[in-house]
Amino acid sequence: MTCLPFPAHPASAARDEFAGREQLRASSAEFRREVIEVTDGVFAAVGYSASNVTLIQGEGGCVIVDTAANPADARDIVEAFGSRMRRPVRAILYTHNHPDHSGGATVFAGDDRPEIHAHRTLVEAGPEFGRGARGGGDAFGLGLPDALFINAGTQLEYGRRTPHTREGFLAPTHTFGGKEAVIEVAGLRLHLIHTPGESPENLAVWLPAKGVLLPGDDFYKSYPNLSPLRGLRLRPPERWIASLERMLALEAWFLVQGHMRPVLGREAVREALTAYRDGIRSVLDQTLDGIRRGRTPDELVQEVRLPPELAASPFLQEYYGCVAWTVRGIFADTVGWFDGNPTNIFPLPPAERAARMLDLAGGAEAMLARARRAMEEGAFQWAAELADHLLTVDPAQADARKVKAAALTELGERQVNATARNYYLTAAQFLLRGQVAPAEPTGPGREQAPPGRGAVPAPPEALSVGGAAGTRARP
């Protein structure tokens, strides 16, 4: 299922088939570089790295919340903070362990020897498992040429220019294992609240004296990534909802999210956190109800939708997380892999199924012709599925690789979800063994794209699969 820009339903996609891509491109405005004064003594550095860094001024020094993705980005942020950053740094707080939030601590610490605080889960949890490399797909688009890349959903880019490493990470010196810890540092009283959500160790930082809440990655301006495309366990929605409830009860005036720009004003913060909580809860409740009614995952992803008022929320657009993936994740986590159809208890091996499908179609050439026809008709998903049968039987079949690459490119260009787009397009380039050379961008709207950012070329010549395929006009 395609992640479409809400509130559109799949049936309406034909009205503007590239609307999702243009909406994703427009979302890059969230990442423009700026040091934002949230309130007196609190500053957020947005757009200098894959995640935000927050500076809190205190007595005789300052506190840093999260430390950017790497030392190079951290140095840029220190320079951007300028005189606002008063040495010494008395404390560094990690909201969670993701490398884009914890990779530049050595730069902020310098020679100051700050306290480093985190939840105990950060040091006890093992690394995220991830998925083994297959098919060249990459949700962050690390290998995409600039002409094809727009952004990474919640960040302008993730490791494309400076790789994320652990070189700048400093281990916590202070951890807590309960629901909340209160610390006093640099004349500041800070509440560290364990709020599992996108990560099990996530903590929210609450400054009651200033009404400032930093939720880590439990809130960002996108539908949450509960079931990531790149291959992780379901992030338990019930725990995420409970964490949002805790944050709502604080009645914060300022919400400094770990990605994108802060939300300012008590009513705006309440509205944002409420929409986020309700968006997760709605998808969870609909999916569980469908499971009770015997619906399969494939049926549920066609049925589960955010209610119109939530679908229209700017905080629930599917730039990073996706409702359909969340549905699949909840299904598998709740009742396991089996969809209830006995045919699927012990299905045919893929190679045998593919060979039988080719025989049914009248052979490989007939199947290839059908795949090309599907491209001409704009049935890109069907073209990719037909090509898969050919490639399962013969992975080196060059024409089938071209058809599938062209189909994946067309599917990617229609995505509002950055990780889906990046995965489609990197997999397409992998199929062509890196021989795709981006053409000059054409069509309306290209002149607004920053140089090297989000310009989308017409299909490269290498993607031509015969007939009208590979030469479809793009807006």
Short mmCIF file of C-alpha atoms in Angstrom, two decimals:
data_model
loop_
_atom_site.label_atom_id
_atom_site.label_comp_id
_atom_site.label_asym_id
_atom_site.label_seq_id
_atom_site.Cartn_x
_atom_site.Cartn_y
_atom_site.Cartn_z
CA MET A 1 0.00 0.00 0.00
CA THR A 2 1.22 3.47 -0.82
CA CYS A 3 1.63 6.01 1.96
CA LEU A 4 -0.47 8.84 0.58
CA PRO A 5 -0.63 12.43 1.74
CA PHE A 6 -3.58 12.65 4.12
CA PRO A 7 -6.48 13.11 3.90
CA ALA A 8 -6.48 11.55 0.44
CA HIS A 9 -7.81 8.02 0.01
CA PRO A 10 -6.00 5.76 -2.49
CA ALA A 11 -8.89 6.14 -4.92
CA SER A 12 -8.19 9.85 -5.21
CA ALA A 13 -4.50 9.44 -6.04
CA ALA A 14 -5.08 9.81 -9.77
CA ARG A 15 -6.12 13.43 -9.26
CA ASP A 16 -2.55 14.40 -8.54
CA GLU A 17 -0.33 11.36 -8.52
CA PHE A 18 2.77 13.31 -7.50
CA ALA A 19 1.12 15.26 -4.66
CA GLY A 20 2.84 13.13 -2.03
CA ARG A 21 6.29 13.83 -3.42
CA GLU A 22 5.64 17.57 -3.51
CA GLN A 23 4.26 17.52 0.04
CA LEU A 24 7.40 15.70 1.18
CA ARG A 25 9.57 18.26 -0.58
CA ALA A 26 7.71 21.11 1.13
CA SER A 27 8.29 19.46 4.52
CA SER A 28 12.02 20.14 4.17
CA ALA A 29 11.29 23.69 5.33
CA GLU A 30 11.13 22.19 8.84
CA PHE A 31 14.88 21.57 8.68
CA ARG A 32 16.14 25.01 7.77
CA ARG A 33 19.10 25.98 9.91
CA GLU A 34 18.26 28.24 12.80
CA VAL A 35 18.99 28.71 16.48
CA ILE A 36 15.52 29.31 17.92
CA GLU A 37 15.01 31.04 21.26
CA VAL A 38 12.23 28.94 22.75
CA THR A 39 11.93 31.04 25.89
CA ASP A 40 14.30 32.92 28.15
CA GLY A 41 17.52 30.90 28.43
CA VAL A 42 16.43 27.97 26.25
CA PHE A 43 17.69 27.66 22.66
CA ALA A 44 17.15 24.91 20.06
CA ALA A 45 19.59 24.37 17.19
CA VAL A 46 17.45 23.08 14.33
CA GLY A 47 18.73 21.83 10.98
CA TYR A 48 22.45 21.66 11.77
CA SER A 49 22.38 17.90 12.22
CA ALA A 50 20.03 14.95 11.84
CA SER A 51 18.50 15.86 15.21
CA ASN A 52 18.10 19.00 17.29
CA VAL A 53 20.36 20.07 20.15
CA THR A 54 18.90 22.13 23.00
CA LEU A 55 20.91 24.53 25.11
CA ILE A 56 19.62 25.50 28.57
CA GLN A 57 21.45 28.35 30.24
CA GLY A 58 21.97 28.05 33.98
CA GLU A 59 23.97 29.56 36.78
CA GLY A 60 27.70 29.27 36.15
CA GLY A 61 27.28 27.18 33.03
CA CYS A 62 24.72 25.38 30.91
CA VAL A 63 22.99 22.08 30.18
CA ILE A 64 22.89 20.36 26.78
CA VAL A 65 20.06 18.02 25.77
CA ASP A 66 21.14 15.61 23.01
CA THR A 67 24.39 16.10 21.15
CA ALA A 68 23.81 15.80 17.35
CA ALA A 69 24.85 12.96 15.08
CA ASN A 70 28.63 13.34 15.01
CA PRO A 71 31.46 15.63 16.12
CA ALA A 72 31.47 17.64 12.86
CA ASP A 73 27.81 18.60 13.27
CA ALA A 74 28.35 19.28 16.96
CA ARG A 75 31.14 21.75 16.17
CA ASP A 76 28.83 23.58 13.77
CA ILE A 77 26.21 23.83 16.50
CA VAL A 78 28.67 25.10 19.11
CA GLU A 79 29.64 27.82 16.62
CA ALA A 80 25.99 28.62 15.92
CA PHE A 81 25.21 28.90 19.64
CA GLY A 82 28.08 31.35 19.96
CA SER A 83 28.00 33.42 23.15
CA ARG A 84 24.68 31.83 24.16
CA MET A 85 26.65 28.75 25.19
CA ARG A 86 28.24 29.61 28.52
CA ARG A 87 31.00 27.30 29.62
CA PRO A 88 31.34 25.12 31.48
CA VAL A 89 28.79 22.58 30.27
CA ARG A 90 27.55 21.31 33.61
CA ALA A 91 25.44 18.41 32.30
CA ILE A 92 24.58 16.53 29.12
CA LEU A 93 21.23 14.73 28.93
CA TYR A 94 20.57 11.93 26.45
CA THR A 95 16.89 11.54 25.63
CA HIS A 96 17.76 8.18 24.04
CA ASN A 97 20.58 6.24 22.44
CA HIS A 98 19.93 6.67 18.72
CA PRO A 99 23.20 7.77 17.09
CA ASP A 100 21.70 10.93 15.59
CA HIS A 101 21.08 12.17 19.15
CA SER A 102 24.21 10.99 20.91
CA GLY A 103 27.13 11.23 18.49
CA GLY A 104 28.68 14.62 19.34
CA ALA A 105 28.96 14.60 23.12
CA THR A 106 32.76 14.95 23.20
CA VAL A 107 32.52 18.31 21.43
CA PHE A 108 29.99 19.75 23.86
CA ALA A 109 31.82 18.34 26.87
CA GLY A 110 35.21 19.66 25.81
CA ASP A 111 37.36 19.85 28.96
CA ASP A 112 34.37 20.55 31.21
CA ARG A 113 33.79 17.02 32.61
CA PRO A 114 29.98 17.38 32.73
CA GLU A 115 27.56 14.98 34.37
CA ILE A 116 25.98 12.79 31.68
CA HIS A 117 22.45 11.62 32.46
CA ALA A 118 20.28 8.93 30.85
CA HIS A 119 17.76 6.30 31.76
CA ARG A 120 19.32 3.02 32.84
CA THR A 121 17.69 1.24 29.90
CA LEU A 122 20.06 3.13 27.61
CA VAL A 123 23.07 1.22 28.92
CA GLU A 124 21.26 -2.08 29.54
CA ALA A 125 19.52 -2.52 26.19
CA GLY A 126 21.24 -4.30 23.33
CA PRO A 127 21.63 -2.76 19.88
CA GLU A 128 18.68 -2.63 17.52
CA PHE A 129 18.61 -5.75 15.35
CA GLY A 130 17.80 -4.33 11.94
CA ARG A 131 17.40 -6.29 8.73
CA GLY A 132 20.12 -7.95 6.70
CA ALA A 133 20.99 -6.26 3.42
CA ARG A 134 18.73 -7.39 0.58
CA GLY A 135 17.99 -5.85 -2.76
CA GLY A 136 19.91 -2.64 -2.14
CA GLY A 137 17.03 -0.90 -0.38
CA ASP A 138 17.94 1.81 2.13
CA ALA A 139 15.29 3.74 4.05
CA PHE A 140 17.62 6.69 4.61
CA GLY A 141 18.74 7.02 0.99
CA LEU A 142 22.44 7.15 1.80
CA GLY A 143 23.45 6.14 -1.71
CA LEU A 144 20.98 8.22 -3.69
CA PRO A 145 22.30 11.00 -5.93
CA ASP A 146 21.32 14.45 -4.74
CA ALA A 147 18.95 14.86 -7.70
CA LEU A 148 16.78 12.02 -6.40
CA PHE A 149 17.03 12.70 -2.68
CA ILE A 150 14.51 14.91 -0.84
CA ASN A 151 14.90 14.21 2.89
CA ALA A 152 14.83 11.43 5.48
CA GLY A 153 11.39 12.12 6.95
CA THR A 154 12.25 13.65 10.30
CA GLN A 155 15.60 15.06 9.23
CA LEU A 156 17.10 16.69 6.17
CA GLU A 157 19.57 13.88 5.79
CA TYR A 158 20.86 10.96 7.81
CA GLY A 159 24.57 10.25 7.43
CA ARG A 160 24.79 11.19 3.76
CA ARG A 161 27.56 13.77 4.23
CA THR A 162 29.12 12.83 7.55
CA PRO A 163 28.63 9.24 8.71
CA HIS A 164 27.17 8.64 12.14
CA THR A 165 29.81 7.10 14.37
CA ARG A 166 30.30 6.46 18.06
CA GLU A 167 33.51 8.51 18.09
CA GLY A 168 31.78 11.41 19.82
CA PHE A 169 29.70 9.37 22.27
CA LEU A 170 30.34 9.62 26.00
CA ALA A 171 28.91 6.99 28.31
CA PRO A 172 26.44 8.17 30.97
CA THR A 173 27.84 8.94 34.39
CA HIS A 174 24.41 9.07 36.06
CA THR A 175 21.45 6.79 35.31
CA PHE A 176 18.12 6.08 37.00
CA GLY A 177 15.88 3.07 36.71
CA GLY A 178 12.48 4.28 37.80
CA LYS A 179 9.74 6.38 36.24
CA GLU A 180 11.26 9.75 37.09
CA ALA A 181 14.32 11.42 38.52
CA VAL A 182 14.73 15.03 39.59
CA ILE A 183 18.17 16.58 39.27
CA GLU A 184 19.48 20.01 40.17
CA VAL A 185 22.36 21.34 38.12
CA ALA A 186 23.52 24.85 37.23
CA GLY A 187 20.72 26.27 39.37
CA LEU A 188 18.13 24.40 37.27
CA ARG A 189 15.59 21.87 38.53
CA LEU A 190 15.10 19.28 35.79
CA HIS A 191 12.63 16.38 35.78
CA LEU A 192 13.81 13.35 33.81
CA ILE A 193 10.73 11.29 33.00
CA HIS A 194 10.99 7.77 31.60
CA THR A 195 8.68 7.82 28.58
CA PRO A 196 9.16 4.68 26.45
CA GLY A 197 7.89 5.14 22.92
CA GLU A 198 10.08 5.22 19.84
CA SER A 199 12.82 3.72 22.01
CA PRO A 200 12.50 1.82 25.31
CA GLU A 201 14.93 4.18 27.06
CA ASN A 202 13.37 7.45 25.89
CA LEU A 203 13.19 10.11 28.54
CA ALA A 204 11.41 13.43 28.44
CA VAL A 205 13.08 16.44 30.01
CA TRP A 206 10.71 18.79 31.88
CA LEU A 207 11.65 22.25 33.14
CA PRO A 208 8.61 23.29 35.19
CA ALA A 209 10.01 26.73 36.00
CA LYS A 210 10.07 27.58 32.30
CA GLY A 211 7.18 25.40 31.07
CA VAL A 212 9.53 23.67 28.62
CA LEU A 213 9.12 20.00 27.66
CA LEU A 214 11.62 18.07 25.56
CA PRO A 215 9.95 14.77 24.54
CA GLY A 216 12.92 13.14 22.81
CA ASP A 217 11.62 11.09 19.90
CA ASP A 218 8.21 10.38 21.42
CA PHE A 219 6.95 13.30 19.35
CA TYR A 220 7.97 14.67 15.97
CA LYS A 221 6.01 16.26 13.16
CA SER A 222 5.08 13.04 11.36
CA TYR A 223 2.93 10.02 12.02
CA PRO A 224 5.10 8.04 14.46
CA ASN A 225 7.33 5.26 13.19
CA LEU A 226 5.86 2.45 15.27
CA SER A 227 6.83 -0.30 12.82
CA PRO A 228 9.90 0.87 10.89
CA LEU A 229 10.46 -0.14 7.29
CA ARG A 230 14.15 -0.74 7.97
CA GLY A 231 13.37 -3.72 10.18
CA LEU A 232 12.73 -3.42 13.94
CA ARG A 233 10.28 -4.84 16.42
CA LEU A 234 6.98 -3.05 16.86
CA ARG A 235 7.38 -0.13 19.22
CA PRO A 236 4.58 -0.92 21.68
CA PRO A 237 1.74 1.53 20.98
CA GLU A 238 0.20 1.13 24.44
CA ARG A 239 3.43 2.30 26.10
CA TRP A 240 3.79 5.18 23.65
CA ILE A 241 0.21 6.31 24.38
CA ALA A 242 0.86 6.14 28.13
CA SER A 243 4.00 8.26 27.74
CA LEU A 244 2.07 10.89 25.80
CA GLU A 245 -0.57 10.93 28.53
CA ARG A 246 2.15 11.69 31.09
CA MET A 247 3.46 14.53 28.97
CA LEU A 248 0.00 15.98 28.38
CA ALA A 249 -0.59 16.14 32.13
CA LEU A 250 2.36 18.54 32.47
CA GLU A 251 0.52 21.28 30.52
CA ALA A 252 3.73 22.54 28.96
CA TRP A 253 3.96 25.90 27.23
CA PHE A 254 6.82 24.92 24.93
CA LEU A 255 7.50 21.59 23.21
CA VAL A 256 11.05 21.21 21.87
CA GLN A 257 10.95 18.05 19.82
CA GLY A 258 14.08 16.12 18.89
CA HIS A 259 13.47 16.77 15.19
CA MET A 260 11.88 19.66 13.35
CA ARG A 261 10.83 22.96 14.85
CA PRO A 262 9.49 23.61 18.37
CA VAL A 263 5.79 23.95 19.12
CA LEU A 264 5.15 27.17 21.05
CA GLY A 265 2.14 28.06 23.22
CA ARG A 266 0.19 25.98 25.74
CA GLU A 267 -2.83 25.40 23.50
CA ALA A 268 -0.65 24.50 20.50
CA VAL A 269 1.33 22.02 22.61
CA ARG A 270 -1.83 20.44 23.99
CA GLU A 271 -3.29 20.15 20.50
CA ALA A 272 -0.13 18.56 19.11
CA LEU A 273 0.31 15.97 21.87
CA THR A 274 -3.41 15.16 21.88
CA ALA A 275 -3.45 14.57 18.13
CA TYR A 276 -0.39 12.34 18.44
CA ARG A 277 -1.90 10.26 21.21
CA ASP A 278 -5.22 9.95 19.44
CA GLY A 279 -3.57 9.09 16.12
CA ILE A 280 -1.76 6.13 17.66
CA ARG A 281 -4.80 5.04 19.65
CA SER A 282 -7.13 5.19 16.63
CA VAL A 283 -4.93 2.93 14.51
CA LEU A 284 -4.38 0.54 17.43
CA ASP A 285 -8.10 0.28 18.24
CA GLN A 286 -9.14 -0.17 14.60
CA THR A 287 -6.52 -2.85 14.04
CA LEU A 288 -7.40 -4.81 17.18
CA ASP A 289 -11.08 -4.62 16.28
CA GLY A 290 -10.29 -5.94 12.80
CA ILE A 291 -8.26 -8.82 14.24
CA ARG A 292 -11.22 -9.79 16.43
CA ARG A 293 -13.41 -9.80 13.32
CA GLY A 294 -11.01 -12.16 11.54
CA ARG A 295 -9.57 -9.64 9.09
CA THR A 296 -6.17 -10.36 7.52
CA PRO A 297 -3.28 -7.88 7.45
CA ASP A 298 -3.80 -7.30 3.73
CA GLU A 299 -7.46 -6.51 4.34
CA LEU A 300 -6.75 -4.28 7.32
CA VAL A 301 -4.26 -2.02 5.54
CA GLN A 302 -7.02 -1.23 3.05
CA GLU A 303 -9.53 -0.47 5.80
CA VAL A 304 -7.72 1.27 8.68
CA ARG A 305 -7.64 5.04 8.25
CA LEU A 306 -7.12 7.95 10.58
CA PRO A 307 -10.41 9.81 11.13
CA PRO A 308 -10.60 12.92 8.91
CA GLU A 309 -9.86 15.40 11.71
CA LEU A 310 -6.68 13.48 12.63
CA ALA A 311 -5.73 12.80 9.03
CA ALA A 312 -5.70 16.56 8.47
CA SER A 313 -3.39 17.24 11.43
CA PRO A 314 0.03 18.62 10.41
CA PHE A 315 1.53 16.41 13.14
CA LEU A 316 0.25 13.14 11.63
CA GLN A 317 1.36 13.29 8.01
CA GLU A 318 3.14 10.11 6.96
CA TYR A 319 6.60 11.53 6.29
CA TYR A 320 8.37 8.97 8.49
CA GLY A 321 5.94 6.49 10.02
CA CYS A 322 3.09 4.94 8.05
CA VAL A 323 -0.39 3.82 9.12
CA ALA A 324 -0.26 0.69 6.94
CA TRP A 325 3.07 -0.46 8.40
CA THR A 326 1.74 0.18 11.89
CA VAL A 327 -1.25 -2.03 11.13
CA ARG A 328 1.01 -4.86 9.96
CA GLY A 329 3.26 -4.47 12.98
CA ILE A 330 0.35 -4.56 15.44
CA PHE A 331 -1.12 -7.63 13.70
CA ALA A 332 2.14 -9.58 13.85
CA ASP A 333 2.82 -8.54 17.44
CA THR A 334 -0.70 -9.42 18.58
CA VAL A 335 -1.48 -12.70 16.80
CA GLY A 336 1.73 -13.66 15.00
CA TRP A 337 2.69 -14.17 11.38
CA PHE A 338 -0.24 -16.37 10.28
CA ASP A 339 -3.08 -14.52 8.54
CA GLY A 340 -5.65 -17.29 9.08
CA ASN A 341 -5.73 -18.59 5.51
CA PRO A 342 -4.80 -22.30 5.60
CA THR A 343 -3.22 -22.01 2.16
CA ASN A 344 -0.52 -19.95 3.82
CA ILE A 345 0.41 -22.48 6.52
CA PHE A 346 3.01 -24.11 4.27
CA PRO A 347 3.07 -22.10 1.03
CA LEU A 348 5.04 -23.13 -2.04
CA PRO A 349 8.70 -22.13 -2.02
CA PRO A 350 9.14 -18.86 -3.92
CA ALA A 351 11.15 -20.45 -6.74
CA GLU A 352 8.50 -23.11 -7.36
CA ARG A 353 5.67 -20.60 -7.25
CA ALA A 354 7.48 -18.30 -9.67
CA ALA A 355 8.20 -21.13 -12.10
CA ARG A 356 4.54 -22.17 -12.08
CA MET A 357 3.44 -18.55 -12.61
CA LEU A 358 5.77 -18.24 -15.61
CA ASP A 359 4.33 -21.47 -17.03
CA LEU A 360 0.81 -20.15 -16.47
CA ALA A 361 1.70 -16.92 -18.30
CA GLY A 362 3.11 -18.82 -21.27
CA GLY A 363 6.80 -18.53 -20.41
CA ALA A 364 9.30 -15.88 -19.45
CA GLU A 365 8.89 -13.77 -22.59
CA ALA A 366 5.13 -13.66 -22.14
CA MET A 367 5.53 -12.68 -18.49
CA LEU A 368 8.00 -9.94 -19.45
CA ALA A 369 5.56 -8.64 -22.05
CA ARG A 370 2.82 -8.52 -19.42
CA ALA A 371 5.10 -6.63 -17.05
CA ARG A 372 5.93 -4.09 -19.77
CA ARG A 373 2.25 -3.68 -20.55
CA ALA A 374 1.56 -3.06 -16.87
CA MET A 375 4.15 -0.25 -16.95
CA GLU A 376 2.47 1.30 -19.98
CA GLU A 377 -0.87 1.18 -18.16
CA GLY A 378 0.56 2.78 -15.02
CA ALA A 379 0.08 -0.40 -12.97
CA PHE A 380 3.50 -0.08 -11.37
CA GLN A 381 2.92 -2.37 -8.38
CA TRP A 382 1.67 -5.12 -10.67
CA ALA A 383 4.65 -4.63 -12.96
CA ALA A 384 7.02 -5.02 -10.00
CA GLU A 385 5.24 -8.18 -8.86
CA LEU A 386 5.40 -9.71 -12.32
CA ALA A 387 9.08 -8.84 -12.57
CA ASP A 388 9.65 -10.54 -9.23
CA HIS A 389 8.48 -13.86 -10.67
CA LEU A 390 11.00 -13.52 -13.49
CA LEU A 391 13.82 -12.53 -11.14
CA THR A 392 13.08 -15.33 -8.69
CA VAL A 393 13.67 -17.81 -11.50
CA ASP A 394 16.60 -15.87 -13.02
CA PRO A 395 18.00 -13.07 -10.81
CA ALA A 396 20.32 -11.90 -13.60
CA GLN A 397 17.56 -11.39 -16.19
CA ALA A 398 18.50 -7.90 -17.41
CA ASP A 399 15.17 -6.92 -18.94
CA ALA A 400 13.26 -7.98 -15.84
CA ARG A 401 15.67 -5.96 -13.70
CA LYS A 402 14.99 -2.90 -15.88
CA VAL A 403 11.23 -3.38 -15.61
CA LYS A 404 11.36 -3.73 -11.85
CA ALA A 405 13.73 -0.76 -11.50
CA ALA A 406 11.39 1.38 -13.59
CA ALA A 407 8.37 0.23 -11.55
CA LEU A 408 10.10 0.94 -8.24
CA THR A 409 11.16 4.37 -9.46
CA GLU A 410 7.60 5.25 -10.41
CA LEU A 411 6.30 3.97 -7.07
CA GLY A 412 8.95 5.91 -5.19
CA GLU A 413 8.13 9.15 -6.97
CA ARG A 414 4.56 8.96 -5.69
CA GLN A 415 5.43 8.66 -2.00
CA VAL A 416 4.83 11.15 0.76
CA ASN A 417 6.80 8.85 3.07
CA ALA A 418 10.52 9.59 2.89
CA THR A 419 11.70 6.16 3.99
CA ALA A 420 9.47 4.41 1.45
CA ARG A 421 10.67 6.76 -1.29
CA ASN A 422 14.30 6.23 -0.38
CA TYR A 423 13.89 2.46 -0.20
CA TYR A 424 12.17 2.24 -3.59
CA LEU A 425 14.73 4.45 -5.32
CA THR A 426 17.86 2.89 -3.81
CA ALA A 427 16.55 -0.59 -4.65
CA ALA A 428 15.88 0.55 -8.23
CA GLN A 429 19.44 1.79 -8.59
CA PHE A 430 20.79 -1.42 -7.11
CA LEU A 431 18.89 -3.43 -9.71
CA LEU A 432 20.66 -1.52 -12.44
CA ARG A 433 24.05 -2.07 -10.74
CA GLY A 434 24.57 1.63 -10.15
CA GLN A 435 24.35 2.52 -13.83
CA VAL A 436 21.48 4.99 -13.46
CA ALA A 437 22.63 8.52 -14.30
CA PRO A 438 20.07 11.13 -13.18
CA ALA A 439 18.74 13.24 -16.02
CA GLU A 440 18.36 17.00 -15.82
CA PRO A 441 15.30 17.87 -13.72
CA THR A 442 12.34 19.15 -15.69
CA GLY A 443 8.82 20.30 -15.05
CA PRO A 444 7.13 22.83 -12.77
CA GLY A 445 8.30 23.25 -9.21
CA ARG A 446 11.90 22.18 -9.82
CA GLU A 447 13.22 25.72 -9.60
CA GLN A 448 12.00 25.93 -5.99
CA ALA A 449 14.06 22.93 -4.91
CA PRO A 450 17.36 23.88 -3.24
CA PRO A 451 20.41 22.90 -5.32
CA GLY A 452 21.10 19.22 -4.82
CA ARG A 453 17.97 18.83 -2.71
CA GLY A 454 14.81 17.23 -3.93
CA ALA A 455 15.12 17.88 -7.67
CA VAL A 456 13.39 14.93 -9.30
CA PRO A 457 14.53 13.88 -12.76
CA ALA A 458 12.48 12.30 -15.47
CA PRO A 459 13.09 8.55 -15.70
CA PRO A 460 16.68 7.95 -16.84
CA GLU A 461 17.19 6.41 -20.25
CA ALA A 462 18.43 3.24 -18.58
CA LEU A 463 14.95 2.70 -17.15
CA SER A 464 13.21 2.51 -20.52
CA VAL A 465 11.42 -0.82 -20.85
CA GLY A 466 9.80 -0.43 -24.23
CA GLY A 467 6.63 1.18 -25.50
CA ALA A 468 5.51 4.13 -23.39
CA ALA A 469 7.16 2.78 -20.26
CA GLY A 470 10.11 4.78 -19.00
CA THR A 471 8.98 7.86 -20.90
CA ARG A 472 5.88 8.79 -18.92
CA ALA A 473 5.58 12.53 -18.50
CA ARG A 474 6.06 13.90 -15.00
CA PRO A 475 4.75 17.16 -13.68
#
